[in-house]
Amino acid sequence: MKVQSAMFYFPEEVIEHIFSFLTHHPDRNTVSTVCKAWYKIERLSRREVFVGNCYAIRPDRAAARFPGLRSLTLKGKPHFADFDLVPPDWGGLAGPWIEAMARSCPNLEELRMKRMVVSDESLELLAHAFPNFKALVLVSCEGFSTDGLAAVARSCKSLRELDLQENEIEDRGPRWLNSFPDMCTSLVSLNFACLKGEVNLKSLERLVCRSPNLKCLRLNRAVPVETLAKIMNQCPNLEDLGTGSLLADQFSEAYVSLISALQKCKKLRCLSGFWDASPLCLLAVYPICANLTGLNLSYAPTVQGQDFINLIQHCVKLLRLWVLDSVGDKGLAVVASACKELQELRVFPSDLFAAGPATVTEEGLVAISTGCPKLNSLLYFCHSMTNSALITVSKNCPNFTRFRLCILEPRKPDPATNEPLDEGFGAVVKTCKNLRRFSISGLLTDQVFYYIGKYAKALEMLSIAFAGDTDQGMTYVLNGCKNLRKLEIRDCPFGDGALLADVTKYETMRSLWMSSCDISLRGCKALATKMPSLNVEIINEWEAEMEENLNNGVAEVISNNNNKHINNGNDERKVEKLYVYRTVGGPRTDAPDFVWTL
Amino acid sequence: MSVETERSSTESDVSGLDYEETALTLGIPGGARATGAELERKRGFSRTVDLTSRIGASEDRSDESPDTNTAGSAKAPAPKARVVGWPPVRNYRKNALKSSNKYVKVAVDGAPYLRKVDLEAYGGYEELLSALQEMFSCFTIRNYPNEERKLVDPIHGTEYVPTYEDKDGDWMLVGDVPWKMFVDACKRLRLMKSSEATNLGLIFTKSISRINWQIHLRRKHILGKSNAQLLGSIITLNHVQFIVLSFTESQVWLFEILSSGWSVSEFMLASQFII
């Protein structure tokens, strides 16, 4: 055809130039499948790679395909690993990836990892293997210590970003901060809020002094107000600040200093931290509230009641707010009246098990929806919810892209009518056409899944717990949600029938997680047999316990036992945890003994 | 705060005594709360000790009806059986909010150096006291058969009063307020020699020389009386008489009345309870 021949005459540089405008990964993935020429051009020009499941592809293959790689994003463990549902040592090791990149992609500049296990050795390697390394972002990772951070600080000459979010980091002392060399002046973003231990305050001050480009700084709890004030005076251009401990004596020099320092920071848009915040220190923050777009108070149980109200009513430009439920419905009502631009709200539980005096209910959520029609992202932990509230909320805010509601008591019905919450959640999916992420809770029957399958056409990720009646529920979802990528289910009565209802569906998805459901070994084996392009993994913790009780020397015996258990003919046994994902990498080579790949 | 009671009472005979002198006062160092003037010697049917310095705490407690008192010693509805991984909150967040270590200095009169304790590590006053006992191992907590305990230095026989400095800088007696409130308010601890405590007016003057550390009383045994009614009344335990000073959730603070000092008849309070 004429068009086709015209395309062949396009010089590669031109096509490459066109591709450079494609930044969205799915788009780049699509163009790479057009023809071999485009595949080659695309892969050589690709600078950013996103691997949503680190076991979907072997590290070597990814590195070989994209030699020009500059930025890599990896996700490891399944989402429910955040909630202790995945045993330790399950996997998600960063080591093989860093090694592969070190071999094939020396120009790597950015590495972002979520829920992966990173060792100090890997961080050492990273620090030495990539001369242009600029940004390290670790979210919900573990396995490393401050020694690893020191290695990165010491050797990454042009480090711009070190962002540690909610990781489990072994604290081996405050010396790591000293490891930033004196000539290091390139820092733009530093976040060590999740470190539990002491920090060398003098080193911190010196580091800030020599980092004129610093825009984002998030301190940990060990940094006192005095140091914060000094730091703020050094960087009036700060845009994102996470405070340390905000305890200050009345009218102390530190407090006064903090007030004046904060007032100079005209560009400050995002605040977090507020550890141990005293009401007095909150006063210091009022003058900058009017410009804030992001506020995270979710680690500040001391900021509640009137203190919270006094603070939040100034935050008229707020786009993102994270709080604890101790602000209560009353606090949320004030948010609704003050923060008209609000787009994202997260309300975390402060007391995980008992109903405290001031928590949030459906009233708070309805108030927010009434006052903040631009709301598109919600995470809400509450003690109860009603259908009518959810219907009202969805009417008020039809723009939800992320809607996660967690009612703390499993299977709790609508307290007003004693009915399941099918209609309420159904209203959300009916009204919110752009819903991409959905988490549901409370008493739910198959009906809610019927609604989800029928209406949630844009849905990409669905989290279900303690819901449903029969296999039909899960089947509705698998059949209806065309764009589904991740499905995670726990404690639901879905069995083999649901699992096998549409096996080819799983090839279109990133992963499926099912735990404490009604599936059997037979069903899982059937799935594995029918779909060789999937890894069908079973986590059996009984074996994990056994493993702990035996010595390393009998590891072989254990693996023989595994085979014995898989193939001993008792296929009717219930499978406790199932993780299914598509992959081109074949079965995992690093699976621990309690993970069986069928 | 005055509460009409229906208990039978015996009028006291106060002949010859200066009311002010014998008035029950409860003061904290530095503040002579003039409760004396507010007290009436003739107690007849009427009032409990007007512990104005304790009003705040007492009023909280008076909100509890007698019915809930018995259940009050139990915690708020027992936590639901905990499901693994529920609610879905990251461990990091759980730990960050939970373990807010609160280390406070502990000074003991006469000890050469101070110690530190993490108040968050203890569930309540009892655990704290046991820990203090272990820490300052020169003490023993003497156990009397009726579950009385005192922090006593066995060598010298001196007894210690646990006090703390709160956010306002005042020195308070440990044990009055609910535990959580105490943890929040406490800046440092001091185990004060009870003789010194006397001088500071922390305890009643004159002959009341010993303080009971803790006595657990099951209130339902106290003939169904409310907290307010019990304040200031006299309780007899194993033939030793005590005056009820204050309450917490599960504890009662009593001062022992030495028979050689105050005479019982000097108290105008109503009846005596036998437990």
mmCIF file of C-alpha atoms in Angstrom, chain B residues 36-265:
data_model
loop_
_atom_site.group_PDB
_atom_site.id
_atom_site.type_symbol
_atom_site.label_atom_id
_atom_site.label_comp_id
_atom_site.label_asym_id
_atom_site.label_seq_id
_atom_site.Cartn_x
_atom_site.Cartn_y
_atom_site.Cartn_z
ATOM 1 C CA GLY B 36 -10.536 25.029 104.337
ATOM 2 C CA ALA B 37 -12.968 27.821 104.107
ATOM 3 C CA GLU B 38 -15.165 25.826 101.854
ATOM 4 C CA LEU B 39 -15.352 22.921 104.129
ATOM 5 C CA GLU B 40 -17.943 22.581 106.684
ATOM 6 C CA ARG B 41 -17.049 20.854 109.773
ATOM 7 C CA LYS B 42 -20.483 19.702 110.418
ATOM 8 C CA ARG B 43 -20.751 16.984 107.969
ATOM 9 C CA GLY B 44 -23.847 15.389 109.057
ATOM 10 C CA PHE B 45 -25.592 14.157 106.042
ATOM 11 C CA SER B 46 -23.870 16.305 103.693
ATOM 12 C CA ARG B 47 -20.701 16.833 102.042
ATOM 13 C CA THR B 48 -17.742 14.962 101.006
ATOM 14 C CA VAL B 49 -14.416 16.638 101.207
ATOM 15 C CA ASP B 50 -14.314 19.445 98.785
ATOM 16 C CA LEU B 51 -11.247 18.530 96.961
ATOM 17 C CA THR B 52 -11.179 21.515 94.698
ATOM 18 C CA SER B 53 -7.792 20.625 93.462
ATOM 19 C CA ARG B 54 -9.238 17.423 92.252
ATOM 20 C CA ILE B 55 -12.431 18.808 90.897
ATOM 21 C CA GLY B 56 -11.516 18.202 87.337
ATOM 22 C CA ALA B 57 -10.727 14.609 87.786
ATOM 23 C CA SER B 58 -13.580 13.992 90.158
ATOM 24 C CA GLU B 59 -16.096 15.488 87.866
ATOM 25 C CA ASP B 60 -15.013 13.213 85.136
ATOM 26 C CA ARG B 61 -15.552 10.308 87.342
ATOM 27 C CA SER B 62 -18.841 11.496 88.672
ATOM 28 C CA ASP B 63 -20.176 11.168 85.197
ATOM 29 C CA GLU B 64 -19.966 7.489 85.606
ATOM 30 C CA SER B 65 -23.127 6.088 87.000
ATOM 31 C CA PRO B 66 -22.851 3.463 89.663
ATOM 32 C CA ASP B 67 -24.084 0.902 87.205
ATOM 33 C CA THR B 68 -21.212 1.399 84.892
ATOM 34 C CA ASN B 69 -18.697 1.461 87.675
ATOM 35 C CA THR B 70 -18.689 -2.232 88.032
ATOM 36 C CA ALA B 71 -18.291 -2.642 84.351
ATOM 37 C CA GLY B 72 -16.020 0.342 84.309
ATOM 38 C CA SER B 73 -13.144 -1.626 85.611
ATOM 39 C CA ALA B 74 -13.323 -3.686 82.500
ATOM 40 C CA LYS B 75 -12.028 -2.023 79.377
ATOM 41 C CA ALA B 76 -14.189 -0.535 76.662
ATOM 42 C CA PRO B 77 -15.811 -3.292 74.574
ATOM 43 C CA ALA B 78 -13.286 -6.035 74.237
ATOM 44 C CA PRO B 79 -11.351 -5.633 70.994
ATOM 45 C CA LYS B 80 -12.790 -7.729 68.222
ATOM 46 C CA ALA B 81 -10.933 -10.850 67.335
ATOM 47 C CA ARG B 82 -8.052 -9.649 65.244
ATOM 48 C CA VAL B 83 -7.935 -10.842 61.695
ATOM 49 C CA VAL B 84 -4.521 -11.042 60.069
ATOM 50 C CA GLY B 85 -3.863 -8.074 57.875
ATOM 51 C CA TRP B 86 -7.071 -6.312 58.795
ATOM 52 C CA PRO B 87 -7.670 -3.438 58.684
ATOM 53 C CA PRO B 88 -5.442 -2.944 55.673
ATOM 54 C CA VAL B 89 -2.924 -0.555 57.128
ATOM 55 C CA ARG B 90 0.781 -0.768 56.404
ATOM 56 C CA ASN B 91 2.942 -1.972 59.269
ATOM 57 C CA TYR B 92 5.015 1.131 59.005
ATOM 58 C CA ARG B 93 1.993 3.246 59.764
ATOM 59 C CA LYS B 94 0.829 0.963 62.550
ATOM 60 C CA ASN B 95 4.203 1.128 64.229
ATOM 61 C CA ALA B 96 4.679 4.826 63.729
ATOM 62 C CA LEU B 97 1.457 5.647 65.484
ATOM 63 C CA LYS B 98 1.722 3.072 68.190
ATOM 64 C CA SER B 99 5.176 3.189 69.575
ATOM 65 C CA SER B 100 5.512 6.781 70.486
ATOM 66 C CA ASN B 101 8.152 6.327 73.093
ATOM 67 C CA LYS B 102 7.756 8.668 75.936
ATOM 68 C CA TYR B 103 10.854 8.646 78.033
ATOM 69 C CA VAL B 104 10.702 10.625 81.229
ATOM 70 C CA LYS B 105 13.288 11.117 83.916
ATOM 71 C CA VAL B 106 12.740 9.478 87.244
ATOM 72 C CA ALA B 107 14.330 11.038 90.273
ATOM 73 C CA VAL B 108 14.325 9.478 93.686
ATOM 74 C CA ASP B 109 15.085 11.641 96.635
ATOM 75 C CA GLY B 110 18.457 10.637 97.908
ATOM 76 C CA ALA B 111 19.592 8.635 94.904
ATOM 77 C CA PRO B 112 22.823 9.806 93.265
ATOM 78 C CA TYR B 113 21.572 9.707 89.691
ATOM 79 C CA LEU B 114 18.370 9.708 87.732
ATOM 80 C CA ARG B 115 16.854 7.049 85.552
ATOM 81 C CA LYS B 116 14.562 7.119 82.590
ATOM 82 C CA VAL B 117 11.446 5.145 81.909
ATOM 83 C CA ASP B 118 9.355 4.815 78.791
ATOM 84 C CA LEU B 119 5.819 5.518 79.869
ATOM 85 C CA GLU B 120 4.462 4.105 76.638
ATOM 86 C CA ALA B 121 5.871 0.748 77.563
ATOM 87 C CA TYR B 122 3.459 0.303 80.410
ATOM 88 C CA GLY B 123 -0.184 -0.423 80.307
ATOM 89 C CA GLY B 124 -1.032 1.282 83.553
ATOM 90 C CA TYR B 125 0.015 2.503 86.938
ATOM 91 C CA GLU B 126 0.623 -0.916 88.325
ATOM 92 C CA GLU B 127 3.143 -1.834 85.670
ATOM 93 C CA LEU B 128 4.868 1.458 86.133
ATOM 94 C CA LEU B 129 5.192 0.961 89.849
ATOM 95 C CA SER B 130 6.546 -2.521 89.450
ATOM 96 C CA ALA B 131 9.075 -1.213 87.006
ATOM 97 C CA LEU B 132 10.098 1.528 89.382
ATOM 98 C CA GLN B 133 10.457 -1.017 92.095
ATOM 99 C CA GLU B 134 12.795 -3.049 89.951
ATOM 100 C CA MET B 135 14.719 -0.043 88.898
ATOM 101 C CA PHE B 136 15.310 1.369 92.311
ATOM 102 C CA SER B 137 15.920 -1.988 93.817
ATOM 103 C CA CYS B 138 16.486 -0.547 97.194
ATOM 104 C CA PHE B 139 12.743 -0.495 97.492
ATOM 105 C CA THR B 140 10.392 -3.233 98.083
ATOM 106 C CA ILE B 141 6.757 -3.094 97.518
ATOM 107 C CA ARG B 142 5.429 -4.547 100.668
ATOM 108 C CA ASN B 143 2.369 -6.605 100.191
ATOM 109 C CA TYR B 144 -0.160 -6.614 102.873
ATOM 110 C CA PRO B 145 -2.754 -9.321 102.905
ATOM 111 C CA ASN B 146 -5.390 -6.925 101.764
ATOM 112 C CA GLU B 147 -3.402 -6.108 98.642
ATOM 113 C CA GLU B 148 -2.005 -2.939 100.089
ATOM 114 C CA ARG B 149 1.305 -1.945 98.703
ATOM 115 C CA LYS B 150 3.794 0.634 99.740
ATOM 116 C CA LEU B 151 7.008 1.720 98.211
ATOM 117 C CA VAL B 152 9.245 1.332 101.147
ATOM 118 C CA ASP B 153 12.944 1.456 101.701
ATOM 119 C CA PRO B 154 13.339 -1.499 104.000
ATOM 120 C CA ILE B 155 16.576 -0.322 105.530
ATOM 121 C CA HIS B 156 15.416 3.000 106.743
ATOM 122 C CA GLY B 157 11.724 2.509 106.719
ATOM 123 C CA THR B 158 11.177 5.642 104.707
ATOM 124 C CA GLU B 159 8.309 5.678 102.384
ATOM 125 C CA TYR B 160 8.020 7.369 99.057
ATOM 126 C CA VAL B 161 5.256 9.192 97.336
ATOM 127 C CA PRO B 162 5.186 9.044 93.577
ATOM 128 C CA THR B 163 4.766 12.463 92.068
ATOM 129 C CA TYR B 164 5.088 13.889 88.606
ATOM 130 C CA GLU B 165 5.508 17.208 86.937
ATOM 131 C CA ASP B 166 2.824 17.914 84.407
ATOM 132 C CA LYS B 167 2.718 20.139 81.364
ATOM 133 C CA ASP B 168 1.841 23.171 83.432
ATOM 134 C CA GLY B 169 4.847 22.705 85.642
ATOM 135 C CA ASP B 170 2.857 21.616 88.635
ATOM 136 C CA TRP B 171 3.796 18.684 90.786
ATOM 137 C CA MET B 172 0.984 16.198 91.036
ATOM 138 C CA LEU B 173 0.336 13.010 92.841
ATOM 139 C CA VAL B 174 0.615 10.004 90.580
ATOM 140 C CA GLY B 175 -2.502 7.993 90.096
ATOM 141 C CA ASP B 176 -5.348 10.432 89.996
ATOM 142 C CA VAL B 177 -6.074 10.747 86.353
ATOM 143 C CA PRO B 178 -6.665 8.036 83.811
ATOM 144 C CA TRP B 179 -3.464 6.391 82.678
ATOM 145 C CA LYS B 180 -3.455 7.758 79.150
ATOM 146 C CA MET B 181 -3.995 11.242 80.411
ATOM 147 C CA PHE B 182 -1.137 10.807 82.805
ATOM 148 C CA VAL B 183 1.209 9.548 80.070
ATOM 149 C CA ASP B 184 0.325 12.548 77.988
ATOM 150 C CA ALA B 185 0.755 15.055 80.768
ATOM 151 C CA CYS B 186 3.735 13.666 82.590
ATOM 152 C CA LYS B 187 7.056 15.342 81.960
ATOM 153 C CA ARG B 188 9.070 13.734 84.675
ATOM 154 C CA LEU B 189 8.663 11.584 87.734
ATOM 155 C CA ARG B 190 9.900 12.062 91.255
ATOM 156 C CA LEU B 191 9.671 9.681 94.112
ATOM 157 C CA MET B 192 9.387 11.985 97.006
ATOM 158 C CA LYS B 193 10.052 11.021 100.582
ATOM 159 C CA SER B 194 6.700 11.004 102.224
ATOM 160 C CA SER B 195 7.980 13.139 105.048
ATOM 161 C CA GLU B 196 8.849 15.794 102.556
ATOM 162 C CA ALA B 197 5.556 15.296 100.858
ATOM 163 C CA THR B 198 3.948 16.127 104.109
ATOM 164 C CA ASN B 199 5.799 19.365 104.274
ATOM 165 C CA LEU B 200 4.665 20.261 100.856
ATOM 166 C CA GLY B 201 1.133 19.815 101.915
ATOM 167 C CA LEU B 202 0.563 16.955 99.631
ATOM 168 C CA ILE B 203 -1.005 14.944 102.305
ATOM 169 C CA PHE B 204 -2.995 15.770 105.279
ATOM 170 C CA THR B 205 -1.121 17.291 108.085
ATOM 171 C CA LYS B 206 -0.305 16.137 111.479
ATOM 172 C CA SER B 207 -0.803 12.601 112.281
ATOM 173 C CA ILE B 208 -1.478 11.157 108.937
ATOM 174 C CA SER B 209 1.952 9.881 108.332
ATOM 175 C CA ARG B 210 1.681 7.069 105.924
ATOM 176 C CA ILE B 211 0.320 6.774 102.477
ATOM 177 C CA ASN B 212 -1.014 3.695 101.013
ATOM 178 C CA TRP B 213 0.431 3.057 97.670
ATOM 179 C CA GLN B 214 -2.406 1.356 96.047
ATOM 180 C CA ILE B 215 -5.387 -0.460 97.174
ATOM 181 C CA HIS B 216 -7.601 -2.165 94.759
ATOM 182 C CA LEU B 217 -11.105 -2.000 95.869
ATOM 183 C CA ARG B 218 -13.940 -3.460 94.108
ATOM 184 C CA ARG B 219 -16.440 -0.777 94.371
ATOM 185 C CA LYS B 220 -19.390 -2.986 94.224
ATOM 186 C CA HIS B 221 -18.384 -4.162 97.619
ATOM 187 C CA ILE B 222 -18.661 -0.690 98.935
ATOM 188 C CA LEU B 223 -22.357 -0.963 99.345
ATOM 189 C CA GLY B 224 -23.187 0.523 95.983
ATOM 190 C CA LYS B 225 -21.995 4.022 96.753
ATOM 191 C CA SER B 226 -20.941 6.382 94.016
ATOM 192 C CA ASN B 227 -17.429 7.750 93.744
ATOM 193 C CA ALA B 228 -18.501 11.144 94.880
ATOM 194 C CA GLN B 229 -20.002 9.716 98.001
ATOM 195 C CA LEU B 230 -16.892 7.816 98.800
ATOM 196 C CA LEU B 231 -14.543 10.724 98.583
ATOM 197 C CA GLY B 232 -13.481 11.760 102.006
ATOM 198 C CA SER B 233 -15.195 8.939 103.704
ATOM 199 C CA ILE B 234 -13.541 6.498 106.022
ATOM 200 C CA ILE B 235 -12.869 2.940 105.222
ATOM 201 C CA THR B 236 -11.725 0.326 107.618
ATOM 202 C CA LEU B 237 -9.501 -2.430 106.425
ATOM 203 C CA ASN B 238 -8.303 -5.023 108.844
ATOM 204 C CA HIS B 239 -9.007 -2.708 111.702
ATOM 205 C CA VAL B 240 -6.963 0.074 110.186
ATOM 206 C CA GLN B 241 -8.809 3.156 109.165
ATOM 207 C CA PHE B 242 -8.251 5.114 106.015
ATOM 208 C CA ILE B 243 -9.716 8.173 104.499
ATOM 209 C CA VAL B 244 -10.568 8.013 100.845
ATOM 210 C CA LEU B 245 -8.608 10.600 98.963
ATOM 211 C CA SER B 246 -9.176 10.016 95.296
ATOM 212 C CA PHE B 247 -10.065 7.501 92.672
ATOM 213 C CA THR B 248 -8.862 6.268 89.381
ATOM 214 C CA GLU B 249 -10.403 3.640 87.168
ATOM 215 C CA SER B 250 -9.389 0.758 89.309
ATOM 216 C CA GLN B 251 -7.617 2.218 92.232
ATOM 217 C CA VAL B 252 -8.423 4.150 95.291
ATOM 218 C CA TRP B 253 -6.011 6.355 97.075
ATOM 219 C CA LEU B 254 -6.252 6.233 100.797
ATOM 220 C CA PHE B 255 -4.544 7.884 103.643
ATOM 221 C CA GLU B 256 -4.083 5.938 106.728
ATOM 222 C CA ILE B 257 -5.251 7.471 109.895
ATOM 223 C CA LEU B 258 -3.004 6.617 112.731
ATOM 224 C CA SER B 259 -4.813 5.994 115.856
ATOM 225 C CA SER B 260 -2.231 7.924 117.764
ATOM 226 C CA GLY B 261 -2.802 10.991 115.716
ATOM 227 C CA TRP B 262 -6.198 11.955 114.535
ATOM 228 C CA SER B 263 -8.977 10.565 116.426
ATOM 229 C CA VAL B 264 -11.703 9.230 114.357
ATOM 230 C CA SER B 265 -14.201 11.252 116.154
#
